[in-house]
CSV table of C-alpha atoms and ligand atoms in Angstrom, one decimal:
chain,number,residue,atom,x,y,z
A,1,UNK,CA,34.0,-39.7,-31.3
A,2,UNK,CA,33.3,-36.7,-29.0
A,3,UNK,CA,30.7,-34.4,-28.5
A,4,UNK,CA,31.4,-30.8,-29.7
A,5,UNK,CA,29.4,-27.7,-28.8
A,6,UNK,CA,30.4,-24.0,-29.6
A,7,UNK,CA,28.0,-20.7,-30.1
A,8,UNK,CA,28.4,-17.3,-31.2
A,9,UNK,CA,26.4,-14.8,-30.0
A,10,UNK,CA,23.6,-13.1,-32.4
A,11,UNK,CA,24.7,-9.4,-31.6
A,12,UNK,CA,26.4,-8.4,-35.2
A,13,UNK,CA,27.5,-10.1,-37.7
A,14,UNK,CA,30.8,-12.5,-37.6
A,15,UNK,CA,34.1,-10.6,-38.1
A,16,UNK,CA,37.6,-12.5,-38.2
A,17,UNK,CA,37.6,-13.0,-34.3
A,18,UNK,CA,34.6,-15.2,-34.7
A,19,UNK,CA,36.2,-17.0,-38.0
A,20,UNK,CA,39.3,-18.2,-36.8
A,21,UNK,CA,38.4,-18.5,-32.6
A,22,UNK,CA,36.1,-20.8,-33.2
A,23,UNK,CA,34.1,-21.5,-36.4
A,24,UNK,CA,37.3,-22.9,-38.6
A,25,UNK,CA,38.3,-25.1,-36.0
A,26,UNK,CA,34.2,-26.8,-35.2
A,27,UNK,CA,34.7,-27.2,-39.4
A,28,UNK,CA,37.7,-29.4,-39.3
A,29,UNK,CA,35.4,-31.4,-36.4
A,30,UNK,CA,32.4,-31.6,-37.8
A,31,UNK,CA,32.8,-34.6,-39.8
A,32,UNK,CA,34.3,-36.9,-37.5
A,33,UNK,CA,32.2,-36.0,-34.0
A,34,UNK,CA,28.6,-35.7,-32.5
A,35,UNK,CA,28.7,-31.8,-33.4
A,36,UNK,CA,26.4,-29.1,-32.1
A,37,UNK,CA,26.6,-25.6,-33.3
A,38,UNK,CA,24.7,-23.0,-32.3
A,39,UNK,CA,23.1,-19.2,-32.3
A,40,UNK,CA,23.6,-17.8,-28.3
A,41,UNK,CA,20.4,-15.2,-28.8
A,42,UNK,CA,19.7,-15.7,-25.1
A,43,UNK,CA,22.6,-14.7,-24.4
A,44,UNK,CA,22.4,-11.4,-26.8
A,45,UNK,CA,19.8,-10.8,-25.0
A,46,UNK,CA,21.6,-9.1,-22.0
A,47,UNK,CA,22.4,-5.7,-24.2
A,48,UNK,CA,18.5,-5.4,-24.7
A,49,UNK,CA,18.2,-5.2,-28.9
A,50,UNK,CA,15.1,-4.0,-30.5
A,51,UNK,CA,12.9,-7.2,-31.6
A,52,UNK,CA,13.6,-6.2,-35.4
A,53,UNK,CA,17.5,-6.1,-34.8
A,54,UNK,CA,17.4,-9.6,-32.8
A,55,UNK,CA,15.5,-11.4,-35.6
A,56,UNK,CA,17.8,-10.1,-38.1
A,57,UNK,CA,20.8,-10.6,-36.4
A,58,UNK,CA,20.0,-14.7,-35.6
A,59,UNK,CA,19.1,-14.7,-39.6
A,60,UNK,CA,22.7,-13.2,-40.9
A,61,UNK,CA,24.4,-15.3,-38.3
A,62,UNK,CA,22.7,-18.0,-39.6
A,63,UNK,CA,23.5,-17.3,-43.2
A,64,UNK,CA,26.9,-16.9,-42.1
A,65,UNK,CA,27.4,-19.9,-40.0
A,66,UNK,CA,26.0,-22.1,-43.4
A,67,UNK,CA,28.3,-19.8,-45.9
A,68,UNK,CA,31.1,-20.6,-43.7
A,69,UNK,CA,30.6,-24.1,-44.4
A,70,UNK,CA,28.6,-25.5,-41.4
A,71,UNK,CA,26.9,-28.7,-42.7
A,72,UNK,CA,23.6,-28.9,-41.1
A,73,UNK,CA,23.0,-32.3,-42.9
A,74,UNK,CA,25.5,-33.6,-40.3
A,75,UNK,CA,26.2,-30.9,-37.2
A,76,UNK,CA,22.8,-30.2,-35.6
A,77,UNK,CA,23.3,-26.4,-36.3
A,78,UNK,CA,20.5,-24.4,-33.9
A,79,UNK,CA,19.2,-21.6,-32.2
A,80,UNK,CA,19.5,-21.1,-28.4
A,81,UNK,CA,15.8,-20.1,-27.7
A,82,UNK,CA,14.8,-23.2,-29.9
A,83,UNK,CA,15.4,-25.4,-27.2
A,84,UNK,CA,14.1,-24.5,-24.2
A,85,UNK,CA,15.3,-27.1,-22.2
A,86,UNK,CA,18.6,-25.0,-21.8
A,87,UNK,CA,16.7,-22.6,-19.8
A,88,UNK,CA,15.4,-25.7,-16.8
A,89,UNK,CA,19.8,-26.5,-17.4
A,90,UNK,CA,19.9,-22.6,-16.6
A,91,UNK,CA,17.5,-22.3,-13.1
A,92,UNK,CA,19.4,-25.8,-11.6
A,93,UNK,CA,23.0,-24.9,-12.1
A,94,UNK,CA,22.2,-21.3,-10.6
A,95,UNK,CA,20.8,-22.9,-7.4
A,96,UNK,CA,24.6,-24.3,-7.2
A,97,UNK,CA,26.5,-21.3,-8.8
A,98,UNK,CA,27.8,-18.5,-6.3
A,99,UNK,CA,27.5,-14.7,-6.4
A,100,UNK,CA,30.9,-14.2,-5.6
A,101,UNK,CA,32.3,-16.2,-8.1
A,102,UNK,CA,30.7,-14.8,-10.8
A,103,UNK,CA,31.5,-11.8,-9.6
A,104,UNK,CA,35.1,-12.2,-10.0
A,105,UNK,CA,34.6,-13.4,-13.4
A,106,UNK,CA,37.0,-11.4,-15.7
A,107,UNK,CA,34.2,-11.0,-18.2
A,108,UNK,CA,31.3,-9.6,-15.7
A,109,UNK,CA,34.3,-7.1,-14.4
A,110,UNK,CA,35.1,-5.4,-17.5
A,111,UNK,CA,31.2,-5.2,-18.4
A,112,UNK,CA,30.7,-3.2,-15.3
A,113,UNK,CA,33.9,-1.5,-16.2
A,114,UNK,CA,32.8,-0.3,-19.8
A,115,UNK,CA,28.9,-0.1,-19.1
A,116,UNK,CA,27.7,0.9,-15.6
A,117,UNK,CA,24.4,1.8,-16.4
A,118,UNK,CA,23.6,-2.5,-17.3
A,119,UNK,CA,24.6,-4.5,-14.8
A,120,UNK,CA,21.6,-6.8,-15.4
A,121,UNK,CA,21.5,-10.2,-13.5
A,122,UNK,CA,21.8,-12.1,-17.2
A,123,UNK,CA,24.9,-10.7,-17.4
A,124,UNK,CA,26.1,-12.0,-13.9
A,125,UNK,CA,24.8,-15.5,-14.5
A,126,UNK,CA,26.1,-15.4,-18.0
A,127,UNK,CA,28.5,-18.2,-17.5
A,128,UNK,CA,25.7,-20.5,-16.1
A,129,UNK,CA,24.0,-20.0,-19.1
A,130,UNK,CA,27.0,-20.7,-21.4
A,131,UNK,CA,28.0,-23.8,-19.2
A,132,UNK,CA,24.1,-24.8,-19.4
A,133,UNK,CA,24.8,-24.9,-23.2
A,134,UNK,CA,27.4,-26.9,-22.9
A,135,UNK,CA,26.8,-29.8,-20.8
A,136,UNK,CA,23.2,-30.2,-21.8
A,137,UNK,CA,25.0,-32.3,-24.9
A,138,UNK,CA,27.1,-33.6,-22.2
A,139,UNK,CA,30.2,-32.0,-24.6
A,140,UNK,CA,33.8,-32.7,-24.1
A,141,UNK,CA,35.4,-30.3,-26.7
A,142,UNK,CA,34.1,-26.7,-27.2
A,143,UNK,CA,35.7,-24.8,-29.9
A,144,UNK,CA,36.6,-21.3,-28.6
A,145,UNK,CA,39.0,-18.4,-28.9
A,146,UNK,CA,41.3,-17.4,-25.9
A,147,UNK,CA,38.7,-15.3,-24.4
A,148,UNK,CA,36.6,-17.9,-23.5
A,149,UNK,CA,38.8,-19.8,-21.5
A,150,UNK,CA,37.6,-18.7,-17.9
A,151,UNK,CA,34.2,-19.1,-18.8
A,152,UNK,CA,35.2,-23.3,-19.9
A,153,UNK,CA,36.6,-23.6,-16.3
A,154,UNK,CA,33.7,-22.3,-15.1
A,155,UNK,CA,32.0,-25.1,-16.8
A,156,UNK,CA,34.0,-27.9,-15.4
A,157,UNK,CA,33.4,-26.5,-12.0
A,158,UNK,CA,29.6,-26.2,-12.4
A,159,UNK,CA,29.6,-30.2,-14.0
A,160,UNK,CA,32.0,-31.4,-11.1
A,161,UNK,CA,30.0,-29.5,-8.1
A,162,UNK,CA,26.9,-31.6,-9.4
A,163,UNK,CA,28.4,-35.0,-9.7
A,164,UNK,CA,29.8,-34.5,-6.6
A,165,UNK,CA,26.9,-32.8,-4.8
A,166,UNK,CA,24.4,-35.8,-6.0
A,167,UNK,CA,27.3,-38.7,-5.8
A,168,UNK,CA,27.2,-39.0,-9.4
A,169,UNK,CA,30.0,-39.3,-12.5
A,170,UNK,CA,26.6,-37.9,-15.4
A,171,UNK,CA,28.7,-34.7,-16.6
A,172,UNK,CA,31.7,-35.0,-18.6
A,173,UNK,CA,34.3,-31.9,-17.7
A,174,UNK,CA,34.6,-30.0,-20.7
A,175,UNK,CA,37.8,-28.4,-22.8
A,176,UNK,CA,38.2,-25.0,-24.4
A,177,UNK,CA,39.5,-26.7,-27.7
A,178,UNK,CA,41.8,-25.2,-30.6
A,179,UNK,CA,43.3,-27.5,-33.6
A,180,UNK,CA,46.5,-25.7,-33.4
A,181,UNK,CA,46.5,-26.1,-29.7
A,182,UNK,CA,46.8,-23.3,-28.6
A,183,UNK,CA,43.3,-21.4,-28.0
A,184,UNK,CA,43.6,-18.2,-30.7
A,185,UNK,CA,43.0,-14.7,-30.1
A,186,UNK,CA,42.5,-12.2,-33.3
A,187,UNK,CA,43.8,-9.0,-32.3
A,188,UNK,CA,41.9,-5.8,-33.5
A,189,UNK,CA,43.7,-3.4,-36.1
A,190,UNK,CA,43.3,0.0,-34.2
A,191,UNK,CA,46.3,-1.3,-31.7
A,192,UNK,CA,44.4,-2.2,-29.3
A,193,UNK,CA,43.5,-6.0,-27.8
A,194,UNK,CA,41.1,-8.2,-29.4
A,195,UNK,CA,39.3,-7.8,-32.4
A,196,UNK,CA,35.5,-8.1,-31.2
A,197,UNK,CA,32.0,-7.1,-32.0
A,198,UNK,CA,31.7,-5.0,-28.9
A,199,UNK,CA,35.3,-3.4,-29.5
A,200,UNK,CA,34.1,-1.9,-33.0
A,201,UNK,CA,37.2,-2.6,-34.4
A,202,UNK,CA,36.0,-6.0,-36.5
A,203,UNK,CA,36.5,-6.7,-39.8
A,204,UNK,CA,33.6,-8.4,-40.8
A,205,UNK,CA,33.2,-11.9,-43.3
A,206,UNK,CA,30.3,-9.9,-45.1
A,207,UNK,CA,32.5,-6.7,-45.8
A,208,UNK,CA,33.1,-5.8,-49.3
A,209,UNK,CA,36.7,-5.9,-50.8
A,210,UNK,CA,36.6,-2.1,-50.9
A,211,UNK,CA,35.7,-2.1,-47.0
A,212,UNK,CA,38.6,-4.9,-46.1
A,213,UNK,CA,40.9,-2.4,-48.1
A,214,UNK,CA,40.0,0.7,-46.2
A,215,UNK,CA,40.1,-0.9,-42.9
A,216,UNK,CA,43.5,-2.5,-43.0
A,217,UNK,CA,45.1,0.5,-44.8
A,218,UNK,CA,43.7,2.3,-41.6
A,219,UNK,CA,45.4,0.0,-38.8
A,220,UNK,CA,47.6,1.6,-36.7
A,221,UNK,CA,51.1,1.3,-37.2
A,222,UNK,CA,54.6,3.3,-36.3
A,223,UNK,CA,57.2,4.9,-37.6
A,224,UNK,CA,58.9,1.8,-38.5
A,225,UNK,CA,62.3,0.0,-37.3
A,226,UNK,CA,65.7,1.8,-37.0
A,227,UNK,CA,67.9,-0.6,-35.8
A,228,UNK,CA,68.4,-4.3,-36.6
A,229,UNK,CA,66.7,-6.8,-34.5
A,230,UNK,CA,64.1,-4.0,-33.0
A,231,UNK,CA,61.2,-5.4,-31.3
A,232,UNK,CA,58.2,-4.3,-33.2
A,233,UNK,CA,55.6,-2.4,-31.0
A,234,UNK,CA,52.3,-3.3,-30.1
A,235,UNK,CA,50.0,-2.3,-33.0
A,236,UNK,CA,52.5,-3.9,-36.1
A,237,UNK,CA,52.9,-7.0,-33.6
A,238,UNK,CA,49.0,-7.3,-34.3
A,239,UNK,CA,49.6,-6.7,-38.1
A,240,UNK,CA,52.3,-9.4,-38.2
A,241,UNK,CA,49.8,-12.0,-36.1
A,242,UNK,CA,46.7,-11.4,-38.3
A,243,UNK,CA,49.0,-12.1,-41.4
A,244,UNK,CA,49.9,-15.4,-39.6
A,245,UNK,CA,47.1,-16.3,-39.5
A,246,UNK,CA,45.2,-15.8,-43.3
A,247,UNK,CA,48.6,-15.7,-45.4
A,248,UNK,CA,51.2,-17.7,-46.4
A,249,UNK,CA,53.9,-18.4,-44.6
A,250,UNK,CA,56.4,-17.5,-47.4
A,251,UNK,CA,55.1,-13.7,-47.4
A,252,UNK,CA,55.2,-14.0,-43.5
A,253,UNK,CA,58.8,-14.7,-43.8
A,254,UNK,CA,59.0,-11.9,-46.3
A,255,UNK,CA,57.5,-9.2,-44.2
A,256,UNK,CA,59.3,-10.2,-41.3
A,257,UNK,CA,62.7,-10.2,-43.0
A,258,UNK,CA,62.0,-6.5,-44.6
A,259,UNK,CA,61.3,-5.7,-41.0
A,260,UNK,CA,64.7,-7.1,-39.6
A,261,UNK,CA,66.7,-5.2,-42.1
A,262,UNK,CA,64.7,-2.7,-40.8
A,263,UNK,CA,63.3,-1.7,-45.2
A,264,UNK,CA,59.9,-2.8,-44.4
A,265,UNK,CA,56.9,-0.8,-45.7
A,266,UNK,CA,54.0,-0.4,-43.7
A,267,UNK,CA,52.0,0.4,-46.9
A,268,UNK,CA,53.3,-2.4,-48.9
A,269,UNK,CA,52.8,-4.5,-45.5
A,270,UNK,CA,48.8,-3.7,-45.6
A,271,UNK,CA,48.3,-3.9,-49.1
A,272,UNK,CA,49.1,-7.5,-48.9
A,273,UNK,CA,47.4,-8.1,-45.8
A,274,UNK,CA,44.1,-6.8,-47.1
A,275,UNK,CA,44.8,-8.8,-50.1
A,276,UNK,CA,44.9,-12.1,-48.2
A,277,UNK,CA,41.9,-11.3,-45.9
A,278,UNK,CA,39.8,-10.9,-49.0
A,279,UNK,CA,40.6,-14.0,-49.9
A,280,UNK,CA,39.1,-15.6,-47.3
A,281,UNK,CA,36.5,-13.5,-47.2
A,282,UNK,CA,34.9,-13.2,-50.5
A,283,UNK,CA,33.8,-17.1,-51.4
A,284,UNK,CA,32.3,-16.8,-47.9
A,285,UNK,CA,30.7,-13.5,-48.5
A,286,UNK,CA,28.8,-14.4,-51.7
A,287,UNK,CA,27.4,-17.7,-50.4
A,288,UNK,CA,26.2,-15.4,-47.5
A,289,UNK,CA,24.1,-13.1,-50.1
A,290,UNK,CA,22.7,-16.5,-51.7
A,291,UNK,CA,21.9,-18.5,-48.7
A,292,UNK,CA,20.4,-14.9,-47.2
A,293,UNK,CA,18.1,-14.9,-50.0
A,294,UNK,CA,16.7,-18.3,-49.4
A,295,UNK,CA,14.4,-18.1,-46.7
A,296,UNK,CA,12.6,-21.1,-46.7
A,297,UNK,CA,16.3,-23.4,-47.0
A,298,UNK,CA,16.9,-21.0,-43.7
A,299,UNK,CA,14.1,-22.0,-42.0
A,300,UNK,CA,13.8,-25.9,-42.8
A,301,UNK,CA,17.4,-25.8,-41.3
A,302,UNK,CA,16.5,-24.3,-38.2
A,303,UNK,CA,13.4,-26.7,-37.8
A,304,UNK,CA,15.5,-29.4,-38.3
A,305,UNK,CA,18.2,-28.1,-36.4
A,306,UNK,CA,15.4,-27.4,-33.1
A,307,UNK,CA,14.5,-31.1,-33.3
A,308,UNK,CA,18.0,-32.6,-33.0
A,309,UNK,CA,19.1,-30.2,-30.5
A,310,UNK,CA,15.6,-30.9,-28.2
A,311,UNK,CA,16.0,-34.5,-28.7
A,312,UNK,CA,19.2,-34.8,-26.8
A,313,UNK,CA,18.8,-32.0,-24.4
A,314,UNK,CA,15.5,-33.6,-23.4
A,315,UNK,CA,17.1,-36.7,-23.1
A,316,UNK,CA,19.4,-34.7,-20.5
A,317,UNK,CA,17.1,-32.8,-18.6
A,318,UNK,CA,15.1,-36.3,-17.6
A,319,UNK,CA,17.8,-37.9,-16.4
A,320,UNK,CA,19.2,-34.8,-14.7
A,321,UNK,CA,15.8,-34.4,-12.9
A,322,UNK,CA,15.8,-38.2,-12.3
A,323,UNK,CA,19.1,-37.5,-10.2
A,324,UNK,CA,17.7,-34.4,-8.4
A,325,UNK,CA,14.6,-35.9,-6.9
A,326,UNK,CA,11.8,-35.1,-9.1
A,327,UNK,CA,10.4,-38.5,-9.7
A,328,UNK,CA,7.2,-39.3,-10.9
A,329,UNK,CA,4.6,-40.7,-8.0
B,401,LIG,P1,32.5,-10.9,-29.9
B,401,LIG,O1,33.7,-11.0,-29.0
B,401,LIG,O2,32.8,-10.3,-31.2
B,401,LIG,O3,31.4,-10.2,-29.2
B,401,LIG,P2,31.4,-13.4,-29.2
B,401,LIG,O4,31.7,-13.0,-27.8
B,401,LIG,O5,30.0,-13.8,-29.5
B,401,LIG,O6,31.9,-12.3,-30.2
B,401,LIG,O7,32.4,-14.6,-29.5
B,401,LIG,C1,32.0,-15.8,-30.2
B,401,LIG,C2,33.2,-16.7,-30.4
B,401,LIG,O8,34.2,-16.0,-31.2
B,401,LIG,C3,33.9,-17.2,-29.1
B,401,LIG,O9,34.3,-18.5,-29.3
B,401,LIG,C4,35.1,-16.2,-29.0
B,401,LIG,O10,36.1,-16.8,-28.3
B,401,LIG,C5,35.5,-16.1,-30.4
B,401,LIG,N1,36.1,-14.8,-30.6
B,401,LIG,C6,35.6,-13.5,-30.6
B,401,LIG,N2,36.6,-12.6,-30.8
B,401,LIG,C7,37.7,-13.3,-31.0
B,401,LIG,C8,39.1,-12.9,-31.2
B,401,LIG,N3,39.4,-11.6,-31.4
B,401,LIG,N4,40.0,-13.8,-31.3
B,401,LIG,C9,39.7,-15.2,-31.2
B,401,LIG,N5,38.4,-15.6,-30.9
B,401,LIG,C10,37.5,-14.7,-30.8
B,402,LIG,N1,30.0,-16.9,-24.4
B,402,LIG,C1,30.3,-17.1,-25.8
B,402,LIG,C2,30.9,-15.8,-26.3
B,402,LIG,O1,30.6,-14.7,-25.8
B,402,LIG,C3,29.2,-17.5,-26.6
B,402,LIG,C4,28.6,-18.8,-26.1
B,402,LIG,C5,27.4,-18.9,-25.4
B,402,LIG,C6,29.2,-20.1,-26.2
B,402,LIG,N2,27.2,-20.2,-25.1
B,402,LIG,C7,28.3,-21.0,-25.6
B,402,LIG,C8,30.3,-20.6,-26.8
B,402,LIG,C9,28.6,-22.3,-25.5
B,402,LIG,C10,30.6,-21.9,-26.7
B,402,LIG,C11,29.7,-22.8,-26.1
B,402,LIG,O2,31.7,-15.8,-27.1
């Protein structure tokens, strides 16, 4: 049995990214391992919402998280700020985290690149904060998309420098962990990179049909293949990945054989795709409005969820100050 932790930040509400990155794959491991799963709204804090948006975000992810299929009669399923404990994590493993290596994180560079004006210090301990959330469960797997890889080998370093800076073997050395192996990234429609919250290109679990529709028809594509064997360009590369990902593999072979013989239709190509999104999407999106509407269900989850969660990062924080020297006289 392992211990599995993975988050999602409270800054919007889920989009495909988020689905198939990393909540599918903590489903398939929630039955089987010591699973923690929860709502990073420290963490959203370092683009400075209004109080209303923050509380209303950490409810929809919350709805979303439980729609999606997160058992909270067997994950402990949380919010950040609910356990404070992460925060004492936080202040130790800065007093061992250096400036210049969080300043070379790829992350902290293309904030700075994309908004100049907010380069707050959260954002430049971010990864502390992340590996705080992490080891505090004393985790080994952490369901992620590709994105998050740095910030995992971040983590390891900050658990090795303090076994080895206090001569002990108390942190595990955690893995950025994907079912299929290989750590996913969803890309975005508009031919960019990666479909994100930030990148306004998501498509979103709580979307309509209608929405889904008028999204994918909208992805970017070309003017289609001339000659046989033609490498697709960027943008229909993304189309064919996405359909890899929520169809079957009988219409990926389809689509990719109309494209060899160079007859494909984008239009047709889309319809499809929008087709099989929705089905993923629309169970997920009606057990959203339901659970949304049950606020007291909502909050004995999180109560329970606080508890569980305090319970073993207390345990942590009392052994970790046990190692560090503060001992009782
Ligand atoms: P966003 O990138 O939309 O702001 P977060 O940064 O809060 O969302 O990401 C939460 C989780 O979702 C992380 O595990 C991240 O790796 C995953 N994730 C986000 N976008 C993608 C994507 N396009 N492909 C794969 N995983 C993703
Ligand atoms: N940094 C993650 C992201 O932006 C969210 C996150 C915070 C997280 N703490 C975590 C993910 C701990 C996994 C484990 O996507």
């Amino acid at each position: 049995m392992e211990t599995v932790v993975s988050g999602i930040r409270s800054t919007g509400n889920l989009h495909l990214g988020n689905y198939f990155g990393a909540l599918s794959n903590f489903l398939k491991m929630q039955k089987e391992n010591r699973c923690f799963f929860f709502i990073a709204d420290y963490h959203a804090l370092t683009t400075h919402p209004k109080p209303d948006d923050l509380h209303g975000n950490i409810k929809q992810v919350l709805a979303e998280y439980l729609a999606c299929g997160i058992d909270p009669e067997i994950a402990t399923v949380f919010i950040q700020s609910d356990v404070p404990e992460v925060i004492e994590l936080y202040l130790l493993l800065n007093m061992n985290a250096y400036v210049g290596e969080l300043q070379r994180t790829t992350s902290f560079k293309e904030k700075i690149r994309r908004h100049p004006d907010n380069i707050n210090a959260g954002l430049l301990t971010y990864p502390v904060l992340m590996a705080a959330d992490i080891i505090i469960h004393k985790a080994s797997k952490v369901p992620v998309g590709k994105d998050q890889e740095q910030h995992l080998e971040m983590t390891r370093r900050f658990a090795r420098r303090f076994n080895t800076m206090y001569g002990v073997d108390y942190f595990p050395e955690p893995d950025a962990y994907n079912f299929g192996k290989k750590l996913v990234k969803v890309p975005g429609l508009d031919g960019t990179g990666k479909m994100g919250k930030s990148e306004g290109n998501g498509i979103y679990l709580f979307d309509s049909p209608e929405e889904i529709r008028k999204k994918v028809m909208r992805a970017v594509t070309d003017s289609g293949p001339k000659t046989p064997g033609e490498k697709p360009s960027e943008p229909v590369k993304n189309l064919f990945t996405l359909m890899k990902i929520v169809s079957d593999p009988s219409t990926v072979k389809y689509f990719t054989e109309k494209y060899a013989s160079c007859e494909i239709r984008y239009g047709d190509l889309k319809k499809q795709l929008a087709e099989d999104i929705i089905k993923v999407t629309s169970p997920i999106r009606e057990r959203i409005l339901e659970i949304l509407s049950d606020n007291q269900y909502l909050s004995k989850v999180v109560a329970r969820g606080a508890e569980k969660a305090r319970e073993s990062a207390s345990k942590t924080i009392r052994e970790v100050r046990e190692i560090i020297g503060y001992r009782s006289f």
